[in-house]
mmCIF file of C-alpha atoms and ligand atoms in Angstrom:
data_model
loop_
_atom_site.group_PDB
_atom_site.id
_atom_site.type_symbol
_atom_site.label_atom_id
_atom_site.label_comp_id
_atom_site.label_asym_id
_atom_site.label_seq_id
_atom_site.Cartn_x
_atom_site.Cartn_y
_atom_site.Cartn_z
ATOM 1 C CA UNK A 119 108.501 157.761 28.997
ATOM 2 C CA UNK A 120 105.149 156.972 26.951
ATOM 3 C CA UNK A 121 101.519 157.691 29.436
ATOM 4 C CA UNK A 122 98.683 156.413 29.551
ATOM 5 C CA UNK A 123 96.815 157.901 26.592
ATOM 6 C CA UNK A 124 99.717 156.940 24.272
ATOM 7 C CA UNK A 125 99.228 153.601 25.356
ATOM 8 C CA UNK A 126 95.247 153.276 24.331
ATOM 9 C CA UNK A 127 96.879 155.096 21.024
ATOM 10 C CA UNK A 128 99.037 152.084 20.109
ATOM 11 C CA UNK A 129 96.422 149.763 21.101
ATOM 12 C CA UNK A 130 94.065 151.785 18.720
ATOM 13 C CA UNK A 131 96.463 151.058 16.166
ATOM 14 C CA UNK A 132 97.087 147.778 16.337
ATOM 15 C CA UNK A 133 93.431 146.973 16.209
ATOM 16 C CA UNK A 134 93.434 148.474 12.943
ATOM 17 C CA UNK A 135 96.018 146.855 11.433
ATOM 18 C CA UNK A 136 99.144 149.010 12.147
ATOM 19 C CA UNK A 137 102.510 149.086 13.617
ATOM 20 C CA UNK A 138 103.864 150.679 16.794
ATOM 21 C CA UNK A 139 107.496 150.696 18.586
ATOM 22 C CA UNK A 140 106.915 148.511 21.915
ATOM 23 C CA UNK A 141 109.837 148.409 24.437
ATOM 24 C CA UNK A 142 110.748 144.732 26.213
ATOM 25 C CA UNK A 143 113.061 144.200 28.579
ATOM 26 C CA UNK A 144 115.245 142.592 25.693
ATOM 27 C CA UNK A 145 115.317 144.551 22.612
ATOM 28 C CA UNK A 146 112.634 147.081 21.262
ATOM 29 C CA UNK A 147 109.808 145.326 19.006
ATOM 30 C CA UNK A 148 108.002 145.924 16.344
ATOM 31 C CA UNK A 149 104.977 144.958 16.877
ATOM 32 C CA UNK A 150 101.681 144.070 15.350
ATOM 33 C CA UNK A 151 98.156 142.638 15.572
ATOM 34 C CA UNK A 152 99.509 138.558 15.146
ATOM 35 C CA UNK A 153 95.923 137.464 13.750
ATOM 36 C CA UNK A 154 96.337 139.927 11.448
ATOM 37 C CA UNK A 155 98.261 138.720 7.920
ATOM 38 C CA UNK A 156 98.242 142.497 6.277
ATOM 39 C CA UNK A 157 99.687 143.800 9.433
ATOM 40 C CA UNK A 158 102.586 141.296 9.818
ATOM 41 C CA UNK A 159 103.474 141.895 6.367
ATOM 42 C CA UNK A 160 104.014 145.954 7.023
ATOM 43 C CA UNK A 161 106.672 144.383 9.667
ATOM 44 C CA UNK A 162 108.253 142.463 6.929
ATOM 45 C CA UNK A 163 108.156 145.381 4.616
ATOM 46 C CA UNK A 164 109.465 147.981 7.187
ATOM 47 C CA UNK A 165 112.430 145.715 8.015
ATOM 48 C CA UNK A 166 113.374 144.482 4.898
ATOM 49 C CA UNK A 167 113.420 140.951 6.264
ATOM 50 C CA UNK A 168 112.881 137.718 3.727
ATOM 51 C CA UNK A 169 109.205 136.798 4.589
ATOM 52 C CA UNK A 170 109.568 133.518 5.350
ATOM 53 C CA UNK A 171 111.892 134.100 8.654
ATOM 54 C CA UNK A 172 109.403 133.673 11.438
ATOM 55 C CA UNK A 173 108.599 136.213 14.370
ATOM 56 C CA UNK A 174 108.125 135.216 18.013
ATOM 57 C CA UNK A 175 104.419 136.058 19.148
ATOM 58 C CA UNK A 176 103.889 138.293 22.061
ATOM 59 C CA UNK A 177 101.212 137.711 25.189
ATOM 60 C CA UNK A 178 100.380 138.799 28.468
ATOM 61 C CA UNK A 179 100.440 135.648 30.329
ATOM 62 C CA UNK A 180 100.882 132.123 30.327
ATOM 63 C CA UNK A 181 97.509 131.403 30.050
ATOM 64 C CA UNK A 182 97.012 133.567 26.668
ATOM 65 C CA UNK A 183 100.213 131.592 25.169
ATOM 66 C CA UNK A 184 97.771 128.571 25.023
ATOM 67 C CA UNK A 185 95.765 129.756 22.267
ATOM 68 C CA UNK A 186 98.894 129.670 19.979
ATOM 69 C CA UNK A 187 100.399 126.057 20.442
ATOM 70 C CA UNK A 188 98.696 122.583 20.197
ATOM 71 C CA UNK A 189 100.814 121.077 23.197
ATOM 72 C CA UNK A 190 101.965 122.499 26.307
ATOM 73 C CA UNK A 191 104.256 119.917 27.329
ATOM 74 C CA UNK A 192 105.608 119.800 31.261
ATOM 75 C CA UNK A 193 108.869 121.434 30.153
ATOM 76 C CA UNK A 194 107.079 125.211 28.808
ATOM 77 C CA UNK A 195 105.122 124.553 32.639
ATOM 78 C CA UNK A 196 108.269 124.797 34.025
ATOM 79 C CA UNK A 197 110.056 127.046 32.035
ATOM 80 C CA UNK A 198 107.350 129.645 32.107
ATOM 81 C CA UNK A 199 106.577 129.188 35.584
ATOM 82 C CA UNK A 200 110.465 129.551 36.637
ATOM 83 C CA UNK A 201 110.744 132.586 33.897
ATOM 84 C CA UNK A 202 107.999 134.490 32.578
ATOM 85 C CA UNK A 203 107.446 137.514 32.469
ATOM 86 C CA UNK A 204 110.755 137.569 30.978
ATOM 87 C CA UNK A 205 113.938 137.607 28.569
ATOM 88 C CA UNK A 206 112.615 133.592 27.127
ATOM 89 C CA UNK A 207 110.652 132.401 24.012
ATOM 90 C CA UNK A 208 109.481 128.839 23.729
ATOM 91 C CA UNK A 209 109.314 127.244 19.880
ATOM 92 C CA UNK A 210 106.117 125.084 20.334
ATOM 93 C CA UNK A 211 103.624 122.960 18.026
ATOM 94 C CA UNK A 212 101.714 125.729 16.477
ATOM 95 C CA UNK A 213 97.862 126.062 16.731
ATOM 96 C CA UNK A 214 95.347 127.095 13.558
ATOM 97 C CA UNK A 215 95.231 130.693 15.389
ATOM 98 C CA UNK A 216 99.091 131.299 14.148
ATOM 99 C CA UNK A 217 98.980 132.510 10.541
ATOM 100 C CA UNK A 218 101.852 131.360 8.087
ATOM 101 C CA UNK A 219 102.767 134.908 7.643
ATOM 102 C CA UNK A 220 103.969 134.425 11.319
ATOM 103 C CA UNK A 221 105.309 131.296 11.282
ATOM 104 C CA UNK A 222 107.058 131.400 7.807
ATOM 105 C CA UNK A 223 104.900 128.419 7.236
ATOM 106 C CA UNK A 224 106.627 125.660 9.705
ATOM 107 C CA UNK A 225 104.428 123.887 12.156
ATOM 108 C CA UNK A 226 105.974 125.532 15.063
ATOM 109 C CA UNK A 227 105.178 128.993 16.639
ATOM 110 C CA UNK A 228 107.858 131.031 19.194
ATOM 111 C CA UNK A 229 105.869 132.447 22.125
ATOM 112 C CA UNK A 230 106.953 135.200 24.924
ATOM 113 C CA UNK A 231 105.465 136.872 27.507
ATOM 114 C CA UNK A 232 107.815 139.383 27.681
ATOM 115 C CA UNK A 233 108.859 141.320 31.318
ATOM 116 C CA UNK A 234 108.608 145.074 30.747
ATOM 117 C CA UNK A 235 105.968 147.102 32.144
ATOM 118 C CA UNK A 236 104.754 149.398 29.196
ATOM 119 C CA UNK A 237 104.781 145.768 26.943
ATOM 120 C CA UNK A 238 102.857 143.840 29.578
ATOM 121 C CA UNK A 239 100.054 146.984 29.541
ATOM 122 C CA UNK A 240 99.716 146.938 25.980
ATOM 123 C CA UNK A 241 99.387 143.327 26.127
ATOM 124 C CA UNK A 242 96.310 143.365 28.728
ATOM 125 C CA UNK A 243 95.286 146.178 27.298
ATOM 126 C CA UNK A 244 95.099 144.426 23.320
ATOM 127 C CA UNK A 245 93.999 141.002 25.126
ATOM 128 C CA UNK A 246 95.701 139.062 21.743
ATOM 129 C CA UNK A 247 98.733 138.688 21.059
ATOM 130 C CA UNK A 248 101.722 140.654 18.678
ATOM 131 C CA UNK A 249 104.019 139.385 16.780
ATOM 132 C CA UNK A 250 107.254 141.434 16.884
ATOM 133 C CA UNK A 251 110.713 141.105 15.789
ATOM 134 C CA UNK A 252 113.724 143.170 16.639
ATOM 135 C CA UNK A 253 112.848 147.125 15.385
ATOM 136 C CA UNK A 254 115.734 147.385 13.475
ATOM 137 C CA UNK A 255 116.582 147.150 9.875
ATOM 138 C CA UNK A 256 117.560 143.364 8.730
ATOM 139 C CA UNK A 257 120.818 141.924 9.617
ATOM 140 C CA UNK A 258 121.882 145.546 11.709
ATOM 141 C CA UNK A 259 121.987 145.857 16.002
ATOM 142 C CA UNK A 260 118.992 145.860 17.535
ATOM 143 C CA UNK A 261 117.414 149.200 19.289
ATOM 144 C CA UNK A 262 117.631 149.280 22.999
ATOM 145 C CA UNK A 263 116.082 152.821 23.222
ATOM 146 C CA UNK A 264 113.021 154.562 21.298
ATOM 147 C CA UNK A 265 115.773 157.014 20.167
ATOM 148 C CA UNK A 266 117.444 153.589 18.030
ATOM 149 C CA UNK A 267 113.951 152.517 16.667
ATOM 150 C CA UNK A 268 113.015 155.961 15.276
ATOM 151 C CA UNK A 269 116.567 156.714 14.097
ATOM 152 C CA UNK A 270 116.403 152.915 11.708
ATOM 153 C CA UNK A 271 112.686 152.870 10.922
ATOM 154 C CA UNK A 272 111.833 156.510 11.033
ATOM 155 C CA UNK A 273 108.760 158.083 9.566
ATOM 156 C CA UNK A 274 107.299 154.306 8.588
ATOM 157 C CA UNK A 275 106.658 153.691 12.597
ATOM 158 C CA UNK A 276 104.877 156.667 13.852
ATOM 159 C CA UNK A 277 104.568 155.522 17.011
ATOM 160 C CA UNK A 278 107.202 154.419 19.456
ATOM 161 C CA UNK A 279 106.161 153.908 22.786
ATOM 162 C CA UNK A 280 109.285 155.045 25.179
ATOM 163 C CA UNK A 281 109.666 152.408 27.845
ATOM 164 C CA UNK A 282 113.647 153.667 28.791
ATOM 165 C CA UNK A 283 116.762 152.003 27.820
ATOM 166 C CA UNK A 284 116.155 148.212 28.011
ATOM 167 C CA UNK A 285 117.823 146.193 31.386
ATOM 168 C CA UNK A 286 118.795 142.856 29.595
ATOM 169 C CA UNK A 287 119.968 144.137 26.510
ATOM 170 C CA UNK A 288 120.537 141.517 23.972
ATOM 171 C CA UNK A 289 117.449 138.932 22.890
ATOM 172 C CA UNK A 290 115.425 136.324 24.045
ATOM 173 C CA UNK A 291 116.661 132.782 24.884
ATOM 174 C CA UNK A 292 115.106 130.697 22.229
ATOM 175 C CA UNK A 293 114.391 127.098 23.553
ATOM 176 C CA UNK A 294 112.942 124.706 21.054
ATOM 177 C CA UNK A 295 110.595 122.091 23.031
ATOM 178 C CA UNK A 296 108.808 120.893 19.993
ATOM 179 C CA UNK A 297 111.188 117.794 19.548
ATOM 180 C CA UNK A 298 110.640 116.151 22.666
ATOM 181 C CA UNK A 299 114.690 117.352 23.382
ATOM 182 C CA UNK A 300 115.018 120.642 24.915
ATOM 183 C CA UNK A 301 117.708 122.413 23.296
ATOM 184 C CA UNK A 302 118.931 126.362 22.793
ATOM 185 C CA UNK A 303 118.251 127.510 19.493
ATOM 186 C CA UNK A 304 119.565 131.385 20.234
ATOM 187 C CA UNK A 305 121.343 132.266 24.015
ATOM 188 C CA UNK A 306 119.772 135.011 25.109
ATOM 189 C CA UNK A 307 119.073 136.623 28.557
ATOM 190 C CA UNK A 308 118.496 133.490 30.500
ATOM 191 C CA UNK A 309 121.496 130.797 30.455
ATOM 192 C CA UNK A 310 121.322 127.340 30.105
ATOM 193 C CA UNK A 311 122.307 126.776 33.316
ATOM 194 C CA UNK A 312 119.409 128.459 34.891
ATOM 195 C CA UNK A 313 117.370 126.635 31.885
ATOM 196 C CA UNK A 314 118.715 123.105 33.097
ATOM 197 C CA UNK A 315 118.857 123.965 37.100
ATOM 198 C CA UNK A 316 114.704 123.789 35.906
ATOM 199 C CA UNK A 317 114.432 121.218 33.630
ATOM 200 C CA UNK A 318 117.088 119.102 35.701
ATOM 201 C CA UNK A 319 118.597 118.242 32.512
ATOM 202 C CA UNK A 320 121.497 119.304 30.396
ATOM 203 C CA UNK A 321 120.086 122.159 27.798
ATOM 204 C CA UNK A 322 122.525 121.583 24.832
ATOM 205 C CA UNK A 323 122.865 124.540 22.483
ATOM 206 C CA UNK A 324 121.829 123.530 18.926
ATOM 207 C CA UNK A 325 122.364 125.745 16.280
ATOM 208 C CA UNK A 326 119.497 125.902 14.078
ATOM 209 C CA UNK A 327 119.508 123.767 10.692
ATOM 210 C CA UNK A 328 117.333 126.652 8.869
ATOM 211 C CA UNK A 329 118.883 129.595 7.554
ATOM 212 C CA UNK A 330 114.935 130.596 8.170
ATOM 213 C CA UNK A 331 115.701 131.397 11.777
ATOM 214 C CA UNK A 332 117.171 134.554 10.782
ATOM 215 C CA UNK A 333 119.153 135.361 14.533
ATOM 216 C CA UNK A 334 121.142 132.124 13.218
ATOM 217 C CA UNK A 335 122.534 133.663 10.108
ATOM 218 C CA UNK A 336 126.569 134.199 10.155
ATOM 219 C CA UNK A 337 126.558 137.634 9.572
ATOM 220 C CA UNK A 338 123.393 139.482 12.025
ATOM 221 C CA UNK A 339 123.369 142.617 14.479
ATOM 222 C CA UNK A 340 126.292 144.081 12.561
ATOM 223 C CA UNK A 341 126.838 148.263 12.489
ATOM 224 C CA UNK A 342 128.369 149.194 9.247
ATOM 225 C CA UNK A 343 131.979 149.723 10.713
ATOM 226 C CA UNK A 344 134.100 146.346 10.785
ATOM 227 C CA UNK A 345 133.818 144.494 14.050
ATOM 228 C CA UNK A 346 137.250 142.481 14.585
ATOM 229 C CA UNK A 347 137.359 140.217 18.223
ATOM 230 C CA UNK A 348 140.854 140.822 19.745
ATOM 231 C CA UNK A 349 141.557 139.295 23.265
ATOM 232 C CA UNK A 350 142.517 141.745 25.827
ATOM 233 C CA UNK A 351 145.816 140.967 25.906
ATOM 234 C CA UNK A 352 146.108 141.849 21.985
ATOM 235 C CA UNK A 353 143.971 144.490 21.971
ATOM 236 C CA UNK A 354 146.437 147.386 22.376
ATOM 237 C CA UNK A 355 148.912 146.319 19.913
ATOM 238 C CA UNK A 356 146.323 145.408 17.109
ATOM 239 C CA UNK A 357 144.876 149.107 17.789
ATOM 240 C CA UNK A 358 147.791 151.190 17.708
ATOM 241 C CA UNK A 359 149.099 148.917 14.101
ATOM 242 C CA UNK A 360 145.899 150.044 12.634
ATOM 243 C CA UNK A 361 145.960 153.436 13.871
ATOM 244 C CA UNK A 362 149.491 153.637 12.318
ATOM 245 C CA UNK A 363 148.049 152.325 9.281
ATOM 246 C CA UNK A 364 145.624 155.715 9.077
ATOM 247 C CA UNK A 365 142.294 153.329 10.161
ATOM 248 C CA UNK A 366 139.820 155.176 12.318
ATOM 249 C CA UNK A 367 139.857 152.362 14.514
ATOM 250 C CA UNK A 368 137.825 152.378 18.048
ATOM 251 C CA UNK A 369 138.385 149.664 21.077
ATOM 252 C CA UNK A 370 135.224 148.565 22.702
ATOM 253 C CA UNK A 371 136.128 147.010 25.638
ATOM 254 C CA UNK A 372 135.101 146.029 29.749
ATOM 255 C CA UNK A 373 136.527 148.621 32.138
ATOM 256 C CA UNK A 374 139.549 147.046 32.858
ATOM 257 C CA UNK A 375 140.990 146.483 29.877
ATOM 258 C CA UNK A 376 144.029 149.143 28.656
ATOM 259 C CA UNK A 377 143.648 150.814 25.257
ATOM 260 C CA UNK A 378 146.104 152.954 23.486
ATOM 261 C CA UNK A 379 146.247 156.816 22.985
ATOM 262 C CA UNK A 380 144.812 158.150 19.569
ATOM 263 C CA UNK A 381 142.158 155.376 18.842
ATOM 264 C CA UNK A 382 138.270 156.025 19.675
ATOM 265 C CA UNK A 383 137.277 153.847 23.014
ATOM 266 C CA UNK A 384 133.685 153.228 24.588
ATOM 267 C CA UNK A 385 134.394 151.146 27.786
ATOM 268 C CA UNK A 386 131.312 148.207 29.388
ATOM 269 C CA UNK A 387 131.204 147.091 32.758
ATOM 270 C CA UNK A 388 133.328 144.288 33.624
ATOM 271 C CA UNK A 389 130.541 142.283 34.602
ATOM 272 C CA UNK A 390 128.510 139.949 31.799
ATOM 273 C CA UNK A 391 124.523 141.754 32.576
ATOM 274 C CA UNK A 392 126.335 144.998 32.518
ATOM 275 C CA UNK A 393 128.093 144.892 29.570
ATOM 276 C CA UNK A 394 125.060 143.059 27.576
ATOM 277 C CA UNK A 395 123.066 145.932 28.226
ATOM 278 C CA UNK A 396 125.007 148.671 26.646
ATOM 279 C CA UNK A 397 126.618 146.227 23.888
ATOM 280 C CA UNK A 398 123.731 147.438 21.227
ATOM 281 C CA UNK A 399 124.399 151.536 22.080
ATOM 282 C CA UNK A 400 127.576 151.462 22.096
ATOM 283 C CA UNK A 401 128.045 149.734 18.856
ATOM 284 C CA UNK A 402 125.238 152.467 17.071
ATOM 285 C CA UNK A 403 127.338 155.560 19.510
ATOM 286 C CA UNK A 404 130.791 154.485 17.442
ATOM 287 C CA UNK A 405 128.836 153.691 14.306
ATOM 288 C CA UNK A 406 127.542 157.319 14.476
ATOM 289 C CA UNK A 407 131.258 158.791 15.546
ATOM 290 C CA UNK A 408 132.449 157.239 11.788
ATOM 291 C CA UNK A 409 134.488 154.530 12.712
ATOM 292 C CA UNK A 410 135.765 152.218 10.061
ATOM 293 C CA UNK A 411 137.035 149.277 12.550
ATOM 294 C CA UNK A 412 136.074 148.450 16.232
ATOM 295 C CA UNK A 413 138.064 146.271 17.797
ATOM 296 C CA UNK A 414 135.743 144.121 20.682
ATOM 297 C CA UNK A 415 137.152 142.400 23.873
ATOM 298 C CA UNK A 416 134.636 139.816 24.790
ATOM 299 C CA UNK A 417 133.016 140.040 28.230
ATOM 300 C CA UNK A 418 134.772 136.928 30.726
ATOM 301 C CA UNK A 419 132.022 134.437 32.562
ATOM 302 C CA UNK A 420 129.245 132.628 31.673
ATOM 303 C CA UNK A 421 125.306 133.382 32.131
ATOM 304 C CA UNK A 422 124.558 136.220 29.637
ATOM 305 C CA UNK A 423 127.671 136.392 28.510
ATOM 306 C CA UNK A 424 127.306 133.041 25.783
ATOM 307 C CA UNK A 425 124.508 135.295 24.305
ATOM 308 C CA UNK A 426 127.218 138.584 24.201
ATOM 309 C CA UNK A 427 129.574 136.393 22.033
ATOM 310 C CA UNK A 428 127.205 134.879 20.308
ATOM 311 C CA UNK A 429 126.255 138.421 18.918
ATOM 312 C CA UNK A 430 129.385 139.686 18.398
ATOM 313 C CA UNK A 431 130.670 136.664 16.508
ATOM 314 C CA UNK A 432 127.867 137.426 14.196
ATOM 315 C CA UNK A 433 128.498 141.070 14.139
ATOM 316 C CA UNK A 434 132.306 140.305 13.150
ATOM 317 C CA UNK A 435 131.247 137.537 10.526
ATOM 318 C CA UNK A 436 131.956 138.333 6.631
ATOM 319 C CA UNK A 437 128.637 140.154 5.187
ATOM 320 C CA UNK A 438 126.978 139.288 2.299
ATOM 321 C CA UNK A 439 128.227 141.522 -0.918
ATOM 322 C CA UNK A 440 131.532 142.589 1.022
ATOM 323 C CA UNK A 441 133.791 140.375 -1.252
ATOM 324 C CA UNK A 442 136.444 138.224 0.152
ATOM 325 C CA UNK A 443 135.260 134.656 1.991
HETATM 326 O O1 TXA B 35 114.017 139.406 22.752
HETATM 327 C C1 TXA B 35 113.438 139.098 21.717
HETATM 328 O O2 TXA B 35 113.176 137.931 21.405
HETATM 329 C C2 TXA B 35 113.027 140.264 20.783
HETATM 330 C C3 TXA B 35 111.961 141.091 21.472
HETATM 331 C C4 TXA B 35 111.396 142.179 20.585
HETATM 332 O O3 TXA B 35 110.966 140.268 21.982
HETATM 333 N N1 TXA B 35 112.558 139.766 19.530
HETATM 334 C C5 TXA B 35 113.388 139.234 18.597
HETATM 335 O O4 TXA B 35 112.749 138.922 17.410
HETATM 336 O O5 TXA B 35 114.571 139.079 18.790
HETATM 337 P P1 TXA B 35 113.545 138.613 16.056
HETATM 338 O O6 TXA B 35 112.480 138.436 15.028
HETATM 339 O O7 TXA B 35 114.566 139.639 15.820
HETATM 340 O O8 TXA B 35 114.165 137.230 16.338
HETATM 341 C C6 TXA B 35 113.304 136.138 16.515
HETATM 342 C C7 TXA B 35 114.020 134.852 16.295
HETATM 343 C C8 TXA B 35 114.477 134.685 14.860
HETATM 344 O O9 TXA B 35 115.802 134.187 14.854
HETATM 345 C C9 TXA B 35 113.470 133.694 14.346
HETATM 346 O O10 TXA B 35 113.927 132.993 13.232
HETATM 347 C C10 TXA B 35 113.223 132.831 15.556
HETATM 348 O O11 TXA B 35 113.121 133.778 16.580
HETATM 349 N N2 TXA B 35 111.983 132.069 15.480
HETATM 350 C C11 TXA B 35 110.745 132.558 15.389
HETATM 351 N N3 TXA B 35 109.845 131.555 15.254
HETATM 352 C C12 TXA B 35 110.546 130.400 15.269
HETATM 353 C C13 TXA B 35 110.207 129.020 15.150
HETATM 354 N N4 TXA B 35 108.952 128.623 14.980
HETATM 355 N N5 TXA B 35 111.210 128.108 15.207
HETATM 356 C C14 TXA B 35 112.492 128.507 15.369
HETATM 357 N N6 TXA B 35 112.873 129.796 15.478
HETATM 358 C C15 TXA B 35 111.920 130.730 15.424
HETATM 359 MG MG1 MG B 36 116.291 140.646 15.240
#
């Protein structure tokens, strides 16, 4: 766990225009100064992310969101109030304080305040805000630990502050209120049943027109091994053809679900939180064993879940340069 004095270190850094590691409760960030254009660029550079896909902007509190949006309609007042700190970013009219580099140039800005302790500290700390996407390389699983950031980014991020594994697991909730219709751009750790037991309206999911909102692309969060969905019931047979066929094939899987001798396995919890948190490490643990395939039975239920298979669906779609449809 990062102290004190490494704490006023990344804040020293991010006053002068660097980058630093920051846990969240979600995913680890990386984050810098969000006034600053030159600094938000070494993000883009680091990740290897097209520059126009925009980053969601980091405060401590409601209150210090205001500076970044021109309206704060009743719905954020609600939706902050009922969830922040916490796993939700609101896409809002953007203010002149949010630089393009941030925004990718639209005339809306994403805003958190996220829940983690070590993020909320640096955030007082700073008093501004940082912009800060998923520390990971472009289109690969996001980093629940410190370990993940400085294994993808390395040398280029000298300082990661160590917060612990992260409790949600998977990103944000992205809920656009800049149309006047509330809708879910990305699922994420809050539902949109907890979203519309607020707003006392139905929160439909929309998926986002842009290929700019880059969570939305078909193929995102994937390890290098091939991710194939199987349902439980299939699971055991589909493994035990492939290991026949000489595949290094893995099963990742809740608890109760049966898998076949000889294949690789990393087991979840049964329940959707559980399993949501160690989705991300388990995927990197059988990516570093050398798996080719991993075969993934789906979490069952709702609430976090919708963001799980939303992930995974993403993880298993066809990637770019890989040939075939
Ligand atoms: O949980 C999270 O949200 C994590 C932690 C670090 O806070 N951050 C994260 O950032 O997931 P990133 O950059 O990996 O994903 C941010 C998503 C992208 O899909 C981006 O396109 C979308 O937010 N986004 C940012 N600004 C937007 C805007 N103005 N309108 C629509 N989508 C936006
Ligand atoms: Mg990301």
């Amino acid at each position: 766990m990062s102290n004190g004095s490494e704490l006023q270190h990344a804040v020293e850094i991010l006053r002068s225009g660097g980058v630093v590691g920051l846990p969240t409760e979600t995913v680890y960030g990386l984050a810098a100064d969000a006034t600053n254009e030159l600094a938000v660029r070494r993000i883009f550079a680091i990740k290897g992310r097209p520059s126009d896909h925009p980053l969601i902007i980091h405060v401590a509190d409601a209150q210090a969101a205001h500076a970044w949006v021109r309206a704060w309609p009743a719905e954020a007042e609600a939706l902050a109030r009922a969830f922040w700190p916490g796993p939700l970013t609101l896409v809002l009219p953007r203010s002149p304080l949010a630089p393009d580099a941030v925004t990718g140039g639209q005339d809306t800005v994403a805003v958190r305040v996220p829940g983690h302790p070590l993020a909320r500290a640096l955030l007082s700390a700073l008093g501004g805000g940082v912009a800060a996407p998923s520390a990971n390389r472009f289109g690969g699983v996001s980093p629940t630990t410190a370990a993940h950031v400085r294994a993808d980014l390395g040398a280029e991020v000298p300082l990661v502050l160590d917060g612990g594994p992260c409790a949600v697991g998977v990103e944000s909730t992205i809920v656009d209120l800049s149309s006047g219709e509330p809708a879910v751009l990305r699922p994420g750790g809050i539902s949109p049943e907890q979203l519309s037991a607020v707003l006392g309206r139905t929160v439909p999911v929309r998926q986002a027109s842009s290929v700019r909102v880059s969570g939305s692309l078909a193929s995102h969060y994937a390890p290098r091994a091939g991710v194939e969905l199987v349902s439980a019931d299939a699971v055991r047979r589909r493994a035990a053809a492939l290991r026949d066929a000489g595949v290094k094939v893995a099963g990742l899987a809740p608890d109760s679900v049966a898998l076949p001798a000889g294949v690789g396995r990393h087991f979840l919890p049964d329940d959707p939180a559980g399993y949501a948190r160690g989705l991300y490490a388990a995927l990197r643990d059988l990516d570093a064993a050398g798996f080719e395939r991993i075969l993934v039975v789906e979490p069952e239920g709702g609430g976090v879940a919708l963001a799980v298979k939303d992930r995974l669906k993403r993880a298993a779609a066809p990637r770019p340069g890989a040939g075939g449809g």
